[in-house]
mmCIF file of C-alpha atoms in Angstrom:
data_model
loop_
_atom_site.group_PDB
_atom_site.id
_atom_site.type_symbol
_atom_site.label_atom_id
_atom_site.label_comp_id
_atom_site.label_asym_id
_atom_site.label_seq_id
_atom_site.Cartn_x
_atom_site.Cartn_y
_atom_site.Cartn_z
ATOM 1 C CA UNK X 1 -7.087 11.006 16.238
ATOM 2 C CA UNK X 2 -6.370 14.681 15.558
ATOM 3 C CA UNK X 3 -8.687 16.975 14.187
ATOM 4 C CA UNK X 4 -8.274 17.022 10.306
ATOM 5 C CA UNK X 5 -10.153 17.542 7.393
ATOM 6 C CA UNK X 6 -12.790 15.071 6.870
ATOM 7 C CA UNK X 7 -13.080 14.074 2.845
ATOM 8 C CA UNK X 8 -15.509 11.791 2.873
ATOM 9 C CA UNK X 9 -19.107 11.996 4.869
ATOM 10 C CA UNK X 10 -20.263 8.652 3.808
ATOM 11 C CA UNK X 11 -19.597 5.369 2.497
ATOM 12 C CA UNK X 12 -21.779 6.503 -0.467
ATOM 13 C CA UNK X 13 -19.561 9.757 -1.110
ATOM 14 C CA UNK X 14 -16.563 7.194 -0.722
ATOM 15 C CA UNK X 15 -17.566 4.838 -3.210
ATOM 16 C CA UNK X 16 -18.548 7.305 -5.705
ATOM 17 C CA UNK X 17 -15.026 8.817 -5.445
ATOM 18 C CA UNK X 18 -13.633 5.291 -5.850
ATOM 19 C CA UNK X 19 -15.582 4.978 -9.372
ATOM 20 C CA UNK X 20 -14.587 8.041 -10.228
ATOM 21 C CA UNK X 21 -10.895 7.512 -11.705
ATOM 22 C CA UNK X 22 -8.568 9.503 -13.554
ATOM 23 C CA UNK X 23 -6.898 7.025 -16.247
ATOM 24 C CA UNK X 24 -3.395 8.234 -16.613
ATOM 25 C CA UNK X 25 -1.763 10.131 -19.369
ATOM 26 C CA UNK X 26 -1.192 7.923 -22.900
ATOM 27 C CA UNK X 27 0.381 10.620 -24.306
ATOM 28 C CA UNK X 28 3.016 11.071 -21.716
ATOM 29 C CA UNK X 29 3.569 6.994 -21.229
ATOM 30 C CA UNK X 30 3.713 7.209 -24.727
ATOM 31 C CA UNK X 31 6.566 10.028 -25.340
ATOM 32 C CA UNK X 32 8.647 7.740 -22.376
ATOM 33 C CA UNK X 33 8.440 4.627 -24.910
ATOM 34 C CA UNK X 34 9.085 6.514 -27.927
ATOM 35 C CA UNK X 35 12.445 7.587 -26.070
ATOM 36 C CA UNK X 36 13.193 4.310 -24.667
ATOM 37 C CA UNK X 37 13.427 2.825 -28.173
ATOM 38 C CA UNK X 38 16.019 5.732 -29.114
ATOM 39 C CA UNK X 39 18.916 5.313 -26.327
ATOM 40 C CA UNK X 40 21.868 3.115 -26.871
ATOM 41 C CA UNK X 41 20.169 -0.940 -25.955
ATOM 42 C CA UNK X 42 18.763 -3.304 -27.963
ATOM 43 C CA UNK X 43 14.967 -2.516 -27.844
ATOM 44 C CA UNK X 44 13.331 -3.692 -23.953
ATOM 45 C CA UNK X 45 17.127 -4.933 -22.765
ATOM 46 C CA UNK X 46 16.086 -2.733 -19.753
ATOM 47 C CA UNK X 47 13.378 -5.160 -18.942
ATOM 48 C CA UNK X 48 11.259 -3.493 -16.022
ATOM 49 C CA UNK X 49 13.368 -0.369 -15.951
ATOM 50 C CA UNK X 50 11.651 1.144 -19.085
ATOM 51 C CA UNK X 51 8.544 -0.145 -18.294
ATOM 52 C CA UNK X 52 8.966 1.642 -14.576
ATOM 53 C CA UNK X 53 9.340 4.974 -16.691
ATOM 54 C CA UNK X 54 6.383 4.815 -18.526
ATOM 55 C CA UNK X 55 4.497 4.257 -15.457
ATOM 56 C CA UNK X 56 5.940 7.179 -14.084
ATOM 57 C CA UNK X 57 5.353 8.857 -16.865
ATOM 58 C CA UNK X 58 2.110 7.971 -17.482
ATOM 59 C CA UNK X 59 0.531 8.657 -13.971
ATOM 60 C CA UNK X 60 2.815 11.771 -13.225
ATOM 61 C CA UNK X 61 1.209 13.145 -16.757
ATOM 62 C CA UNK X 62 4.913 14.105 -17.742
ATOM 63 C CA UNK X 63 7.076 13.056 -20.821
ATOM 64 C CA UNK X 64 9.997 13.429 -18.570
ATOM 65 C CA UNK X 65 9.209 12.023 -15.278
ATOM 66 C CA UNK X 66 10.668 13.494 -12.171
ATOM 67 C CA UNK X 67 11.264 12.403 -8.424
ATOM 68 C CA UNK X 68 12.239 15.396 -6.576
ATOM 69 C CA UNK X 69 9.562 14.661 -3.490
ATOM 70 C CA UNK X 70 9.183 11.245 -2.717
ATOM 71 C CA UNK X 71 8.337 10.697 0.571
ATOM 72 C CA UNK X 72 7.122 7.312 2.947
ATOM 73 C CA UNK X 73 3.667 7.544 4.995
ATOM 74 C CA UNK X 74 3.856 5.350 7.766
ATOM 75 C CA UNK X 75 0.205 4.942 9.488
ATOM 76 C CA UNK X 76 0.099 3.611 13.034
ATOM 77 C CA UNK X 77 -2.857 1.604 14.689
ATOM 78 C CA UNK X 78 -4.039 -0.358 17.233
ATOM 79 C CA UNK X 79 -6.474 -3.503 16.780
ATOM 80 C CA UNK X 80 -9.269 -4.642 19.489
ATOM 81 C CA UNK X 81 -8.526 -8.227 18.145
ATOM 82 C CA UNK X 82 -5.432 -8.495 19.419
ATOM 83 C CA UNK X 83 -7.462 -9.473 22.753
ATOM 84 C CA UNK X 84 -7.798 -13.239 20.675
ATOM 85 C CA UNK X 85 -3.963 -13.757 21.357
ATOM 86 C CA UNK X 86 -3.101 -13.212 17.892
ATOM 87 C CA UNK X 87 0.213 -11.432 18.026
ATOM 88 C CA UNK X 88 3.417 -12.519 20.050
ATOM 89 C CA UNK X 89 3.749 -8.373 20.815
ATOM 90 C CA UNK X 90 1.842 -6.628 23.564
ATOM 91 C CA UNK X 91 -0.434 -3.557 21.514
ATOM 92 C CA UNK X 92 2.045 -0.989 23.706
ATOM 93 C CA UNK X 93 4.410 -1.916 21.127
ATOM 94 C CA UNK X 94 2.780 0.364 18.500
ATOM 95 C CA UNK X 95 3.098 3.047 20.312
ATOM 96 C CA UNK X 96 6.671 2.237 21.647
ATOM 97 C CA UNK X 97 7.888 1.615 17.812
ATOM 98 C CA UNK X 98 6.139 5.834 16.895
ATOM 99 C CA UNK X 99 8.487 6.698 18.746
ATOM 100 C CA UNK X 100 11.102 4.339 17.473
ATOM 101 C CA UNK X 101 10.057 6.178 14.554
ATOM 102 C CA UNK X 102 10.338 9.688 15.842
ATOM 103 C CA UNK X 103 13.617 9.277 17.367
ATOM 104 C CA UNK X 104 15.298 8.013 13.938
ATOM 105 C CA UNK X 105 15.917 4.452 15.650
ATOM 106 C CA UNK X 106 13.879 2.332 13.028
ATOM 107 C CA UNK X 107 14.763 0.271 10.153
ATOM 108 C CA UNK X 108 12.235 2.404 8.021
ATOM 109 C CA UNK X 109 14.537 5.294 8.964
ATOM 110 C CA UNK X 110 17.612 4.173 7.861
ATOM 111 C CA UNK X 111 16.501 3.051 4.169
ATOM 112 C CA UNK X 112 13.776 6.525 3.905
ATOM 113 C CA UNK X 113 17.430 8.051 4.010
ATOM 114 C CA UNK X 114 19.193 6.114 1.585
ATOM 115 C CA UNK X 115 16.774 6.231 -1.038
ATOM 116 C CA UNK X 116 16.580 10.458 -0.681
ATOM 117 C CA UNK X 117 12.727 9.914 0.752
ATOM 118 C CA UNK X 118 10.920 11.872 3.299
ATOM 119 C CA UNK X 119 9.348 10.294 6.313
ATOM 120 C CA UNK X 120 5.896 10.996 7.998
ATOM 121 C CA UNK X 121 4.442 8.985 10.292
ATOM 122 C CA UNK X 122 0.833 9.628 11.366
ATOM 123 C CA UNK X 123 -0.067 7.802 14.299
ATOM 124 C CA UNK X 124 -4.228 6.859 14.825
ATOM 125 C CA UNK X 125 -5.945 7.125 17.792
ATOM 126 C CA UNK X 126 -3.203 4.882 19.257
ATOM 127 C CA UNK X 127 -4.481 5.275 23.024
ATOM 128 C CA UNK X 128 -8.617 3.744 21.529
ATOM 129 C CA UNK X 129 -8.103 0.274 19.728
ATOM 130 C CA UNK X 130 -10.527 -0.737 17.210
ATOM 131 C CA UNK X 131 -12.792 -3.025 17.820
ATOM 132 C CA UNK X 132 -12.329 -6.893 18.063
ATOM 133 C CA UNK X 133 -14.090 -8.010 15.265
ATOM 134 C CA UNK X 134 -15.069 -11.371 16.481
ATOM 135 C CA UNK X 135 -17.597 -9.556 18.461
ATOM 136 C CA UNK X 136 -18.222 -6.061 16.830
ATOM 137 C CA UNK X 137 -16.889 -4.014 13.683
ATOM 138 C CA UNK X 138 -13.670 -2.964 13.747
ATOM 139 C CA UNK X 139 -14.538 0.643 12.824
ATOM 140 C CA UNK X 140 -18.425 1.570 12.596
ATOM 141 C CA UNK X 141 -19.059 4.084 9.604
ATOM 142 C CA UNK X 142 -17.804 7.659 11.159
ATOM 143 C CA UNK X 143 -14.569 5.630 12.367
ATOM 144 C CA UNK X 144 -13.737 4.210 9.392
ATOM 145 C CA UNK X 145 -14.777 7.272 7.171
ATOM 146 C CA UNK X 146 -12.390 9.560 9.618
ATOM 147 C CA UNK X 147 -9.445 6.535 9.089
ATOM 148 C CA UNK X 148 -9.696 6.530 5.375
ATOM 149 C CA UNK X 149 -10.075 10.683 5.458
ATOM 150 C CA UNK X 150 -6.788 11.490 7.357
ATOM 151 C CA UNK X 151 -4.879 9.204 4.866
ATOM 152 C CA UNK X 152 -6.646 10.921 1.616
ATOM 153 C CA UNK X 153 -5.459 14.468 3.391
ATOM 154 C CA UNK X 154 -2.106 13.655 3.540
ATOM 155 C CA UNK X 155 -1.446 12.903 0.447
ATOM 156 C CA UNK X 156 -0.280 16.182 -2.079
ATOM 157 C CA UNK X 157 -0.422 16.925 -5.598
ATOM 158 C CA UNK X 158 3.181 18.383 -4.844
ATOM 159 C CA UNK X 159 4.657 14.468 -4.488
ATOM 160 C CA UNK X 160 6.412 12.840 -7.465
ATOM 161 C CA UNK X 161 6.074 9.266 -5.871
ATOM 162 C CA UNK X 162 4.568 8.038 -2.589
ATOM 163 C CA UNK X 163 5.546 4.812 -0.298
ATOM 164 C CA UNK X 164 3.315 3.710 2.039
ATOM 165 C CA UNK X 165 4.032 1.416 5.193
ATOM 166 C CA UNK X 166 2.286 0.534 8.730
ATOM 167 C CA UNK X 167 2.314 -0.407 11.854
ATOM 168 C CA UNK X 168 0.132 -1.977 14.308
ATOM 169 C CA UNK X 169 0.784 -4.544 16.502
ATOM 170 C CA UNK X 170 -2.070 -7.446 15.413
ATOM 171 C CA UNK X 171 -2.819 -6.212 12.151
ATOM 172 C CA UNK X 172 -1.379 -9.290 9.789
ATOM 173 C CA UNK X 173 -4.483 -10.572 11.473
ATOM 174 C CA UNK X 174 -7.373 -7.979 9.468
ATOM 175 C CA UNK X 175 -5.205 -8.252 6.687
ATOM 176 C CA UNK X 176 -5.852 -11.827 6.245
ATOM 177 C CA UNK X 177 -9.518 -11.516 6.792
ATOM 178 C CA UNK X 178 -9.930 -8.672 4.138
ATOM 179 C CA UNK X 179 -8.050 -10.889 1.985
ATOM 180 C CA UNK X 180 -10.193 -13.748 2.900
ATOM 181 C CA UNK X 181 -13.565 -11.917 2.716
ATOM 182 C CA UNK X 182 -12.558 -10.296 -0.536
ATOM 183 C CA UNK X 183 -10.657 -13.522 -2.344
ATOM 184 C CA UNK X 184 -12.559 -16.333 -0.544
ATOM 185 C CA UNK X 185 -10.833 -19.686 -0.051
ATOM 186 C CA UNK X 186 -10.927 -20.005 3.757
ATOM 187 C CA UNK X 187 -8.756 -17.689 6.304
ATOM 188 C CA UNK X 188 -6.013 -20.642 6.191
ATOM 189 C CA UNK X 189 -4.874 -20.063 2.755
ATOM 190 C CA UNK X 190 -4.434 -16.245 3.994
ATOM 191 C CA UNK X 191 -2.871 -16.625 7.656
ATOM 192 C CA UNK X 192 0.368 -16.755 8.218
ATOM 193 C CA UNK X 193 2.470 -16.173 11.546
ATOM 194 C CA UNK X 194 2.870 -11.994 11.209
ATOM 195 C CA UNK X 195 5.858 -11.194 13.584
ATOM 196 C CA UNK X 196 6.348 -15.024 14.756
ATOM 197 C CA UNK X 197 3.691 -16.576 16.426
ATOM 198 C CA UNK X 198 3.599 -20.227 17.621
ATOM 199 C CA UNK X 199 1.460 -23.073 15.933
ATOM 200 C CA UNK X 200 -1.028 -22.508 18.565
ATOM 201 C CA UNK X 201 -0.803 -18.481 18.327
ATOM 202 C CA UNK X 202 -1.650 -19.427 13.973
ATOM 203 C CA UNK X 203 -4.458 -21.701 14.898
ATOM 204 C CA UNK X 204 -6.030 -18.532 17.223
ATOM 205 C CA UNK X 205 -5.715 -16.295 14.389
ATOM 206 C CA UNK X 206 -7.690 -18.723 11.646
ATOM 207 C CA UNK X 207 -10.170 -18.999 13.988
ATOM 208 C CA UNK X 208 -10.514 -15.444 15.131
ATOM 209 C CA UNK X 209 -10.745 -14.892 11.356
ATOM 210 C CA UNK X 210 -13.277 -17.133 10.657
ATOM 211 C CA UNK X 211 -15.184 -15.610 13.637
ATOM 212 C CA UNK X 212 -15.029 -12.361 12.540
ATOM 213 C CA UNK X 213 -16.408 -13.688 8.806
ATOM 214 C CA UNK X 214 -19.277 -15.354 10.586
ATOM 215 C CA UNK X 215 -20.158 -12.404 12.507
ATOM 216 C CA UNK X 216 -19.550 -9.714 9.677
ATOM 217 C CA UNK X 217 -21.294 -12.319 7.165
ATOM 218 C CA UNK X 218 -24.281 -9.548 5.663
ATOM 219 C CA UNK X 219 -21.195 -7.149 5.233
ATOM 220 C CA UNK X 220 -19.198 -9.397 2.355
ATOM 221 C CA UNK X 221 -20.727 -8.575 -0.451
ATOM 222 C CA UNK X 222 -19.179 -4.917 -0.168
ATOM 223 C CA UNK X 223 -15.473 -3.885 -0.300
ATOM 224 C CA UNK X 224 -15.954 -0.642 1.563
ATOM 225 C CA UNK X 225 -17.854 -2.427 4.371
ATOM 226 C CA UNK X 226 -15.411 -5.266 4.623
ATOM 227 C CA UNK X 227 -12.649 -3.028 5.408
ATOM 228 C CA UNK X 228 -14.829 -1.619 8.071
ATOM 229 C CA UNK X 229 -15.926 -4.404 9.644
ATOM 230 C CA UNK X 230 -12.463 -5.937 9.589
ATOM 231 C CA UNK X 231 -9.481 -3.900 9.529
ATOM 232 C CA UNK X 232 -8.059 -1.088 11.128
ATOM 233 C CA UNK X 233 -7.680 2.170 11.187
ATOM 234 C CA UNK X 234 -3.844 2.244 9.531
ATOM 235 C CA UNK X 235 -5.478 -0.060 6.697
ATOM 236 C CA UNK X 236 -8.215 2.576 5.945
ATOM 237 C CA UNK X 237 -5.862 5.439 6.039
ATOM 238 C CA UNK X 238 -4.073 3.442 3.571
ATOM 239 C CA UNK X 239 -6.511 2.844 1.594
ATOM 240 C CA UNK X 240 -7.687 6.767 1.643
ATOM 241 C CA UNK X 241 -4.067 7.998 0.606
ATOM 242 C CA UNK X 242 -3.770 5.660 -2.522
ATOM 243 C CA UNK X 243 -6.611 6.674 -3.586
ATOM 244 C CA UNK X 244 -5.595 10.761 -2.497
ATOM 245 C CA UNK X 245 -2.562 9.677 -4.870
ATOM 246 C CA UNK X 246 -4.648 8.726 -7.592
ATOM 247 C CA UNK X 247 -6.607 11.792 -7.894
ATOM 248 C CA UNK X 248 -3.657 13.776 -7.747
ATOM 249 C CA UNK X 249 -1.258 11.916 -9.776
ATOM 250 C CA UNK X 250 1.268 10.739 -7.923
ATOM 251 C CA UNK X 251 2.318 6.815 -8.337
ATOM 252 C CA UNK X 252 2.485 4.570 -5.468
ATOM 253 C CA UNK X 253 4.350 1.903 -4.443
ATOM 254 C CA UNK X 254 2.630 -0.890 -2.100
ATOM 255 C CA UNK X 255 4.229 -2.489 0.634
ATOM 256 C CA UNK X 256 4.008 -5.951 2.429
ATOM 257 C CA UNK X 257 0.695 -7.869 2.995
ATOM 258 C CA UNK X 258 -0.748 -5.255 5.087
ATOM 259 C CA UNK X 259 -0.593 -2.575 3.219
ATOM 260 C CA UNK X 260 -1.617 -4.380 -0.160
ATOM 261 C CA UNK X 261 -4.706 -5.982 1.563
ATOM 262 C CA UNK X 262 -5.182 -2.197 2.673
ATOM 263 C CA UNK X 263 -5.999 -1.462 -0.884
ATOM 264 C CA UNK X 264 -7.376 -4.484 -2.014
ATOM 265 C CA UNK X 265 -10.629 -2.962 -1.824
ATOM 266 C CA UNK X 266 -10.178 -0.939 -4.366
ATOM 267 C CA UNK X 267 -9.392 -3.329 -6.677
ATOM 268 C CA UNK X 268 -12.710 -4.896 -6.303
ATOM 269 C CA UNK X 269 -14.591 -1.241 -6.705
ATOM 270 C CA UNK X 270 -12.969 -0.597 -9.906
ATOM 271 C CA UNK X 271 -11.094 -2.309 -12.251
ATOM 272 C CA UNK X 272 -8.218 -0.173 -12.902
ATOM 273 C CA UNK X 273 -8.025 0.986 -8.935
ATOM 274 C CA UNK X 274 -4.456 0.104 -8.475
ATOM 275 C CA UNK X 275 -3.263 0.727 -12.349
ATOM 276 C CA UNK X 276 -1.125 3.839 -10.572
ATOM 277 C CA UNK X 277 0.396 1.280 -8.187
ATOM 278 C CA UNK X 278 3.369 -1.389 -8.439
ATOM 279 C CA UNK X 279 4.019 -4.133 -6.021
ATOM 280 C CA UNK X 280 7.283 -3.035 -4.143
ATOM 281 C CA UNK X 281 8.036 -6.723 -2.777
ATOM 282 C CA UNK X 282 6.629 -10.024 -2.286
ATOM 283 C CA UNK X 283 7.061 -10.470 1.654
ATOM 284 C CA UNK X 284 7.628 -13.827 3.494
ATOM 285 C CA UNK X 285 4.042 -13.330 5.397
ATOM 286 C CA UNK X 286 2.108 -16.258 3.896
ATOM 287 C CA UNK X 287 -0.816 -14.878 1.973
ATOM 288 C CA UNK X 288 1.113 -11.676 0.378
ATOM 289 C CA UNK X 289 1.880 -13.959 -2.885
ATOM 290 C CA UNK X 290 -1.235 -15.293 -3.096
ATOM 291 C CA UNK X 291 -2.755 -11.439 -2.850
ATOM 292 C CA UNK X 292 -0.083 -10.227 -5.168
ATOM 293 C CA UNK X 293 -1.365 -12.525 -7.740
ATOM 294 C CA UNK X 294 -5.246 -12.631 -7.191
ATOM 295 C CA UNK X 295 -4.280 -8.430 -7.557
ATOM 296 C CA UNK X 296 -2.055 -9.160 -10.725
ATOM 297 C CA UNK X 297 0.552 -7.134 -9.410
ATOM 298 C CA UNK X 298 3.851 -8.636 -10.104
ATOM 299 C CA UNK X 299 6.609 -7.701 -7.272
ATOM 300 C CA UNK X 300 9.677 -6.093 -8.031
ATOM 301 C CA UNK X 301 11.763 -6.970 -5.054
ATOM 302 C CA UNK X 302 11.710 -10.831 -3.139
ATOM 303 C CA UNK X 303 14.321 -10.815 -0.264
ATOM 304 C CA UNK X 304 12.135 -12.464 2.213
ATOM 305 C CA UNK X 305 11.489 -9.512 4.224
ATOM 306 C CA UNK X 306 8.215 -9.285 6.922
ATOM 307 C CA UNK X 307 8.964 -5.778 8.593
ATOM 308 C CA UNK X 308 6.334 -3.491 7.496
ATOM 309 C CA UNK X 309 6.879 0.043 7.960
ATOM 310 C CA UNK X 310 7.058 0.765 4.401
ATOM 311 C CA UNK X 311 10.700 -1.513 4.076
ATOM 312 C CA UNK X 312 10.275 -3.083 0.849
ATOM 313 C CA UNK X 313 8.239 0.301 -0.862
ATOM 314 C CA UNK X 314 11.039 2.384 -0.109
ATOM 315 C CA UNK X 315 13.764 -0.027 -0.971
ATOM 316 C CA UNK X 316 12.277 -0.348 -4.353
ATOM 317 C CA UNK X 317 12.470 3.215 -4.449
ATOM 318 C CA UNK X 318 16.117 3.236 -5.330
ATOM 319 C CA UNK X 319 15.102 0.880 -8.136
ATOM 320 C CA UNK X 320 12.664 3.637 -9.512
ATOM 321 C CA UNK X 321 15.765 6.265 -9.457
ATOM 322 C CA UNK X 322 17.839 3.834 -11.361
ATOM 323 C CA UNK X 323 14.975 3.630 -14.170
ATOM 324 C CA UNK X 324 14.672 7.148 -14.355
ATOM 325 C CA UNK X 325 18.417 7.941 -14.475
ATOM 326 C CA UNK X 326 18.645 5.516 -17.206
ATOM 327 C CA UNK X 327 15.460 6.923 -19.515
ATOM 328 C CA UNK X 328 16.760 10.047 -18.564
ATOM 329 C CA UNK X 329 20.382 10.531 -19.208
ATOM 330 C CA UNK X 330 21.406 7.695 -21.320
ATOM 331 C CA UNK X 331 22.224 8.885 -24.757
ATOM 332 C CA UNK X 332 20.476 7.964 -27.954
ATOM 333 C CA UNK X 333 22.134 6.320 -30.812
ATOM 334 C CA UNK X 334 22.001 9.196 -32.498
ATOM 335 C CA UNK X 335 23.909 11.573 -29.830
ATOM 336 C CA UNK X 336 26.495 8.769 -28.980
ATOM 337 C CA UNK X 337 27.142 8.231 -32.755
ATOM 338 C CA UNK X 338 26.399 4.320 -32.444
ATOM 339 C CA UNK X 339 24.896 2.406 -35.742
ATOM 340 C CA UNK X 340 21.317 1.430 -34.861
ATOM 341 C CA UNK X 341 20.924 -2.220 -35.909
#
């Protein structure tokens, strides 16, 4: 990893930023519904549109919202765990796909373009794997802590809306044992076959899971020391730039499983931890419904998608536009000169 900044010396001084929340503006979320009900619908014909503005409005802190800077984080890893034969990709992938990345070539590319977003991707000590949980923590505390820092630095007060995305060859695998250690329910309900393993590639990855739950066990009781123990370094940095986003304001839309198990954690350490987030897409990866709905987020987008890389967050990001265009330059029935009912 790079030199950076590090934000956090401990999991202490981590959790007590986690607890530590800003709640949002009313007053701005507020002024956005009191101009929704003006323009020329029938009141909440918009459906999610208007209710996109207000959350714009309401964690931007601005009557009229604004999305000059949006831009997509993609965090890279690699995952000791792999070594349980539970990816059909080699780990060199990650690193191959950076570059994918660098060189414009990648699928995250193309739609960062379309929907007028900026792209950084932050690769994480690519060349050093994490751990393989079945036998020792993913991360110990000073890995974890530098993770979760160098995603909390990146993120800006100067952003209008954040995407963030992954990649890491392996990682559907942490994913579904943060979502397992977290929801409970056995690592079954939570494992599903990432970028297309075989039945017998599945049945490796429920058991590494369960493994890495047996070994970890004194560690489940704590959110912050399950996403040690069992994810990865792209999940922490995840997890350190929504929260970044929440301190400075700037909504965030999740990705795929990954990325929402990434933050999962803070869900559990407060109970308003993702209020500044919406759920981009529901993707095809087994337990992303499931988390979706133990988080109460409700997705905007289901197209069956599995990618990663921030896909579905920055597709939904044309979505966004459209509900600020809308609250933004449709006329009232006042300046169109249309009878209110």
């Amino acid at each position: 990893m790079s030199p950076q900044t590090t934000s956090f010396k401990s999991l202490e001084d981590l959790r007590a930023a986690c607890l530590d929340l800003p709640a949002g503006s009313d007053a701005s979320a507020g002024a956005v519904a009191r101009r929704q009900d003006t323009l020329t619908k029938p009141p909440g014909s918009l459906g999610r549109l208007e209710s996109i503005a207000a959350w714009l409005g309401r964690w931007q802190g601005r009557d009229m919202p604004k999305l000059d800077a949006v831009k997509v984080f993609v965090f890279a890893g690699n995952h000791g765990v792999t070594a349980q034969g539970v990816s059909a990709y080699p780990s060199e992938v990650t690193v191959q796909m950076v570059a994918n990345f660098a060189g414009g070539g990648a699928a995250i590319n193309q739609l960062a373009r379309i929907a007028g977003a900026g792209l950084d991707v932050i690769p994480l000590d690519l060349d050093h794997p994490t751990g393989d949980f079945t036998i020792t923590p993913a991360m110990d505390e000073k890995a974890f802590l530098a993770a979760v820092s160098a995603g909390y630095d990146a993120v800006t007060g100067d952003l209008d809306l954040v995407c963030f995305g992954e990649m890491g060859i392996g990682n559907t695998t942490p994913a579904a044992a943060i979502s397992t250690a977290l929801f409970g329910g056995g690592a079954e309900k939570w494992t599903g076959r990432g970028t297309g393993v075989d039945d017998a590639g599945l049945q490796r990855k429920v058991v590494a899971i369960e493994a890495g739950l047996k070994r970890h066990a004194d560690s489940l009781s704590d959110p912050l020391k399950i996403a040690a123990a069992l994810g990865g370094r792209e999940l922490a940095a995840i997890f350190g730039a929504t929260l970044a986003a929440r301190k400075n304001n700037v909504p965030v839309l999740l990705d795929g499983f990954v990325c929402t198990a990434a933050v999962a954690p803070l869900a559990r350490l407060h109970p308003t931890g993702l209020a500044h987030t919406i759920a981009a897409h529901v993707s095809a990866e087994a337990g992303h419904r499931r988390l979706l709905e133990a988080l109460g987020l409700p997705p905007l987008l289901d197209l069956g998608m599995r990618l990663g890389e921030g896909s579905g967050a920055c597709l939904a990001v044309n979505i966004v536009r459209s509900a600020l265009e809308c609250h933004a330059r449709m006329a009232s029935f006042a300046e169109a000169g249309v009878s209110e009912k």
